[in-house]
CSV table of C-alpha atoms in Angstrom, one decimal:
chain,number,residue,atom,x,y,z
A,1433,ASN,CA,40.7,-8.4,10.0
A,1434,LYS,CA,40.4,-12.2,10.3
A,1435,ALA,CA,37.3,-12.2,8.1
A,1436,LEU,CA,39.0,-10.0,5.5
A,1437,ARG,CA,42.0,-12.4,5.4
A,1438,GLU,CA,39.7,-15.4,5.0
A,1439,GLU,CA,37.7,-13.7,2.3
A,1440,LEU,CA,40.8,-12.6,0.4
A,1441,LYS,CA,42.1,-16.2,0.5
A,1442,THR,CA,38.9,-17.7,-0.9
A,1443,LYS,CA,37.8,-14.8,-3.1
A,1444,LYS,CA,34.4,-16.2,-3.1
A,1445,ASP,CA,32.1,-13.2,-3.1
A,1446,PRO,CA,33.3,-9.7,-3.9
A,1447,GLU,CA,30.2,-8.3,-2.2
A,1448,ILE,CA,31.2,-9.8,1.1
A,1449,GLN,CA,34.6,-8.4,0.7
A,1450,ALA,CA,33.1,-4.9,0.1
A,1451,TYR,CA,31.0,-5.3,3.3
A,1452,ILE,CA,34.1,-6.4,5.2
A,1453,TYR,CA,36.0,-3.4,3.9
A,1454,ASN,CA,33.2,-1.0,4.8
A,1455,ASN,CA,32.8,-2.5,8.3
A,1456,LEU,CA,36.5,-2.6,9.1
A,1457,GLY,CA,36.8,1.0,7.8
A,1458,TYR,CA,34.0,2.1,10.0
A,1459,VAL,CA,35.6,0.4,13.0
A,1460,TYR,CA,38.8,2.3,12.3
A,1461,LEU,CA,36.9,5.5,11.8
A,1462,GLN,CA,35.2,5.1,15.2
A,1463,GLN,CA,38.5,4.4,16.9
A,1464,LYS,CA,40.0,7.4,15.1
A,1465,ASN,CA,42.7,5.1,13.6
A,1466,TYR,CA,43.3,6.7,10.2
A,1467,THR,CA,46.1,4.6,9.0
A,1468,LYS,CA,44.1,2.5,6.5
A,1469,LEU,CA,41.2,4.7,6.1
A,1470,PRO,CA,40.4,6.3,2.9
A,1471,PHE,CA,41.7,3.2,1.2
A,1472,LEU,CA,39.1,0.7,2.9
A,1473,PHE,CA,36.1,2.9,2.0
A,1474,GLU,CA,37.3,3.6,-1.5
A,1475,LYS,CA,37.9,-0.1,-2.1
A,1476,ALA,CA,34.5,-1.0,-0.8
A,1477,SER,CA,32.9,1.7,-2.9
A,1478,LYS,CA,34.6,0.5,-6.1
A,1479,ILE,CA,33.5,-3.1,-5.5
A,1480,PHE,CA,29.9,-2.0,-4.8
A,1481,ASP,CA,29.9,0.2,-7.9
A,1482,SER,CA,31.2,-2.7,-10.0
A,1483,ILE,CA,28.4,-5.1,-8.9
A,1484,GLY,CA,25.8,-2.4,-9.1
A,1485,GLU,CA,25.0,-2.2,-5.4
A,1486,LYS,CA,24.3,1.6,-5.2
A,1487,ASN,CA,22.8,1.7,-1.7
A,1488,GLU,CA,25.9,0.1,-0.1
A,1489,SER,CA,28.2,2.3,-2.3
A,1490,ALA,CA,26.4,5.3,-0.9
A,1491,ILE,CA,27.0,4.1,2.7
A,1492,GLY,CA,30.7,3.8,1.8
A,1493,ASN,CA,30.6,7.3,0.5
A,1494,MET,CA,28.9,8.5,3.6
A,1495,TYR,CA,31.6,6.9,5.7
A,1496,LEU,CA,34.2,8.6,3.5
A,1497,SER,CA,32.4,11.8,4.1
A,1498,ASP,CA,32.6,11.2,7.9
A,1499,TYR,CA,36.3,10.5,7.5
A,1500,TYR,CA,36.9,13.8,5.7
A,1501,LEU,CA,34.8,15.6,8.2
A,1502,GLN,CA,36.9,14.3,11.0
A,1503,LYS,CA,40.0,15.3,9.1
A,1504,ASN,CA,38.5,18.8,8.8
A,1505,ASP,CA,38.3,18.6,4.9
A,1506,THR,CA,34.7,19.8,4.6
A,1507,THR,CA,35.0,20.2,0.8
A,1508,SER,CA,35.7,16.5,0.3
A,1509,ALA,CA,33.2,15.6,3.1
A,1510,ILE,CA,30.4,17.6,1.3
A,1511,LYS,CA,31.5,16.0,-2.1
A,1512,PHE,CA,31.2,12.5,-0.8
A,1513,SER,CA,27.9,13.1,1.1
A,1514,GLU,CA,26.4,14.6,-2.1
A,1515,LYS,CA,27.6,11.6,-4.0
A,1516,ALA,CA,26.0,9.3,-1.4
A,1517,LEU,CA,22.8,11.3,-1.7
A,1518,GLN,CA,22.8,11.1,-5.5
A,1519,LEU,CA,23.3,7.3,-5.4
A,1520,THR,CA,20.4,6.7,-3.0
A,1521,SER,CA,18.1,9.1,-4.8
A,1522,GLN,CA,18.6,6.9,-8.0
A,1523,THR,CA,17.6,3.7,-6.2
A,1524,LYS,CA,14.4,5.1,-4.5
A,1525,THR,CA,15.1,3.1,-1.4
A,1526,SER,CA,13.7,5.2,1.4
A,1527,TYR,CA,15.8,4.0,4.3
A,1528,TYR,CA,19.0,4.7,2.6
A,1529,TYR,CA,17.8,7.9,1.1
A,1530,LEU,CA,16.6,9.2,4.5
A,1531,THR,CA,20.0,8.2,6.1
A,1532,THR,CA,22.0,10.0,3.4
A,1533,LEU,CA,19.7,13.1,3.6
A,1534,SER,CA,20.3,13.3,7.4
A,1535,HIS,CA,24.0,12.8,6.9
A,1536,ALA,CA,24.2,15.5,4.1
A,1537,GLY,CA,22.4,17.9,6.4
A,1538,TYR,CA,24.9,17.2,9.1
A,1539,VAL,CA,27.9,17.7,6.8
A,1540,ASN,CA,26.7,20.7,4.7
A,1541,LYS,CA,25.4,23.3,7.1
A,1542,ALA,CA,24.6,25.7,4.2
A,1543,LYS,CA,22.1,23.3,2.7
A,1544,ALA,CA,20.9,21.8,6.0
A,1545,PRO,CA,17.5,23.5,5.9
A,1546,TYR,CA,16.9,22.1,2.4
A,1547,TYR,CA,17.9,18.6,3.4
A,1548,ILE,CA,15.8,18.8,6.6
A,1549,LYS,CA,12.8,19.9,4.6
A,1550,LYS,CA,13.3,17.1,2.1
A,1551,TYR,CA,13.8,14.6,4.9
A,1552,HIS,CA,10.5,15.5,6.4
A,1553,GLU,CA,8.7,15.4,3.1
A,1554,VAL,CA,10.0,12.0,2.3
A,1555,ASN,CA,9.4,10.7,5.9
A,1556,ASP,CA,5.9,12.1,6.0
A,1557,SER,CA,5.0,10.5,2.6
A,1558,LEU,CA,6.4,7.2,4.0
A,1559,VAL,CA,4.3,7.5,7.1
A,1560,PHE,CA,1.3,8.4,5.0
A,1561,GLU,CA,1.9,5.3,2.8
A,1562,GLU,CA,2.4,3.1,5.9
A,1563,ARG,CA,-0.9,4.3,7.4
A,1564,LYS,CA,-2.7,3.7,4.1
A,1565,ALA,CA,-1.3,0.2,3.8
A,1566,ARG,CA,-2.2,-0.5,7.5
A,1567,ASN,CA,-5.8,0.8,6.8
A,1568,GLN,CA,-6.0,-1.5,3.8
A,1569,LEU,CA,-4.8,-4.4,5.9
A,1570,TYR,CA,-7.4,-3.6,8.6
A,1571,LYS,CA,-10.1,-3.4,5.9
A,1572,ILE,CA,-9.0,-6.8,4.5
A,1573,GLN,CA,-9.0,-8.2,8.0
A,1574,LEU,CA,-12.5,-6.9,8.7
A,1575,GLU,CA,-13.8,-8.3,5.4
A,1576,THR,CA,-12.1,-11.6,6.1
A,1577,ASP,CA,-13.7,-11.7,9.6
A,1578,GLU,CA,-17.1,-10.9,8.0
A,1579,ILE,CA,-16.7,-13.6,5.4
A,1580,THR,CA,-15.6,-16.1,8.1
A,1581,LEU,CA,-18.7,-15.2,10.1
A,1582,GLN,CA,-21.0,-15.6,7.1
A,1583,LYS,CA,-19.3,-19.0,6.4
A,1584,ASP,CA,-19.9,-20.1,9.9
A,1585,ASN,CA,-23.5,-19.0,9.8
A,1586,ALA,CA,-23.9,-20.9,6.5
A,1587,ILE,CA,-22.4,-24.0,8.0
A,1588,LYS,CA,-24.7,-23.8,11.0
A,1589,GLN,CA,-27.7,-23.3,8.7
A,1590,LYS,CA,-26.7,-26.2,6.6
A,1591,TRP,CA,-26.4,-28.5,9.6
A,1592,THR,CA,-29.7,-27.2,11.1
A,1593,LEU,CA,-31.4,-27.8,7.7
A,1594,ALA,CA,-29.8,-31.3,7.4
A,1595,SER,CA,-30.8,-32.2,10.9
A,1596,THR,CA,-34.4,-31.0,10.4
A,1597,VAL,CA,-34.7,-32.9,7.1
A,1598,THR,CA,-33.3,-36.0,8.7
A,1599,MET,CA,-35.6,-35.8,11.7
A,1600,ALA,CA,-38.6,-35.2,9.4
A,1601,LEU,CA,-37.6,-38.2,7.3
A,1602,CYS,CA,-37.2,-40.3,10.4
A,1603,ILE,CA,-40.7,-39.2,11.6
A,1604,VAL,CA,-42.2,-40.0,8.2
A,1605,LEU,CA,-40.5,-43.3,8.1
A,1606,LEU,CA,-41.8,-44.2,11.6
A,1607,LEU,CA,-45.3,-43.0,10.7
A,1608,PHE,CA,-45.1,-45.1,7.6
A,1609,ILE,CA,-44.0,-48.2,9.6
A,1610,VAL,CA,-46.8,-47.5,12.2
A,1611,PHE,CA,-49.5,-47.2,9.5
A,1612,LEU,CA,-48.1,-50.3,7.7
A,1613,LYS,CA,-48.3,-52.3,10.9
A,1614,LYS,CA,-51.9,-51.1,11.6
A,1615,ALA,CA,-52.9,-51.9,8.0
A,1616,LYS,CA,-51.7,-55.5,8.6
């Protein structure tokens, strides 16, 4: 409440206001204090919609869905969970999409098998992509290690060659000085 009062005084950033509305509403929802509730989530959702933050707007809609589910208004709960799902499917952000899929399955028991199937498909593809990226990283690390090893070997060979050439030049110089002294 204090953060909201401060933010409303300064009116610096509407996005922060929306986050505060969402968080405050969620606290009230968890406490089952419904006095300010649909208003806080709707206000946050409107602000997020106006600034184009679809993922956070979806979270607000998901909270609204929870609110209506606690109030035993399953029709509204399903409506808001579907809206949240639609918003996150447009953004292609996997974390938010998986969260809203899970929530939609919880709210809408009739479509739960579909949502669970979709959740597993998306999650499995994410796991596959993560493994693919990890394999690529390991491949790059292996190639980097090989290149580093080759570089170290090349440096050792360079120093060995330089040392050998220097020693040979020193020996030739010493022999030249010895022969020069004998010639005198």
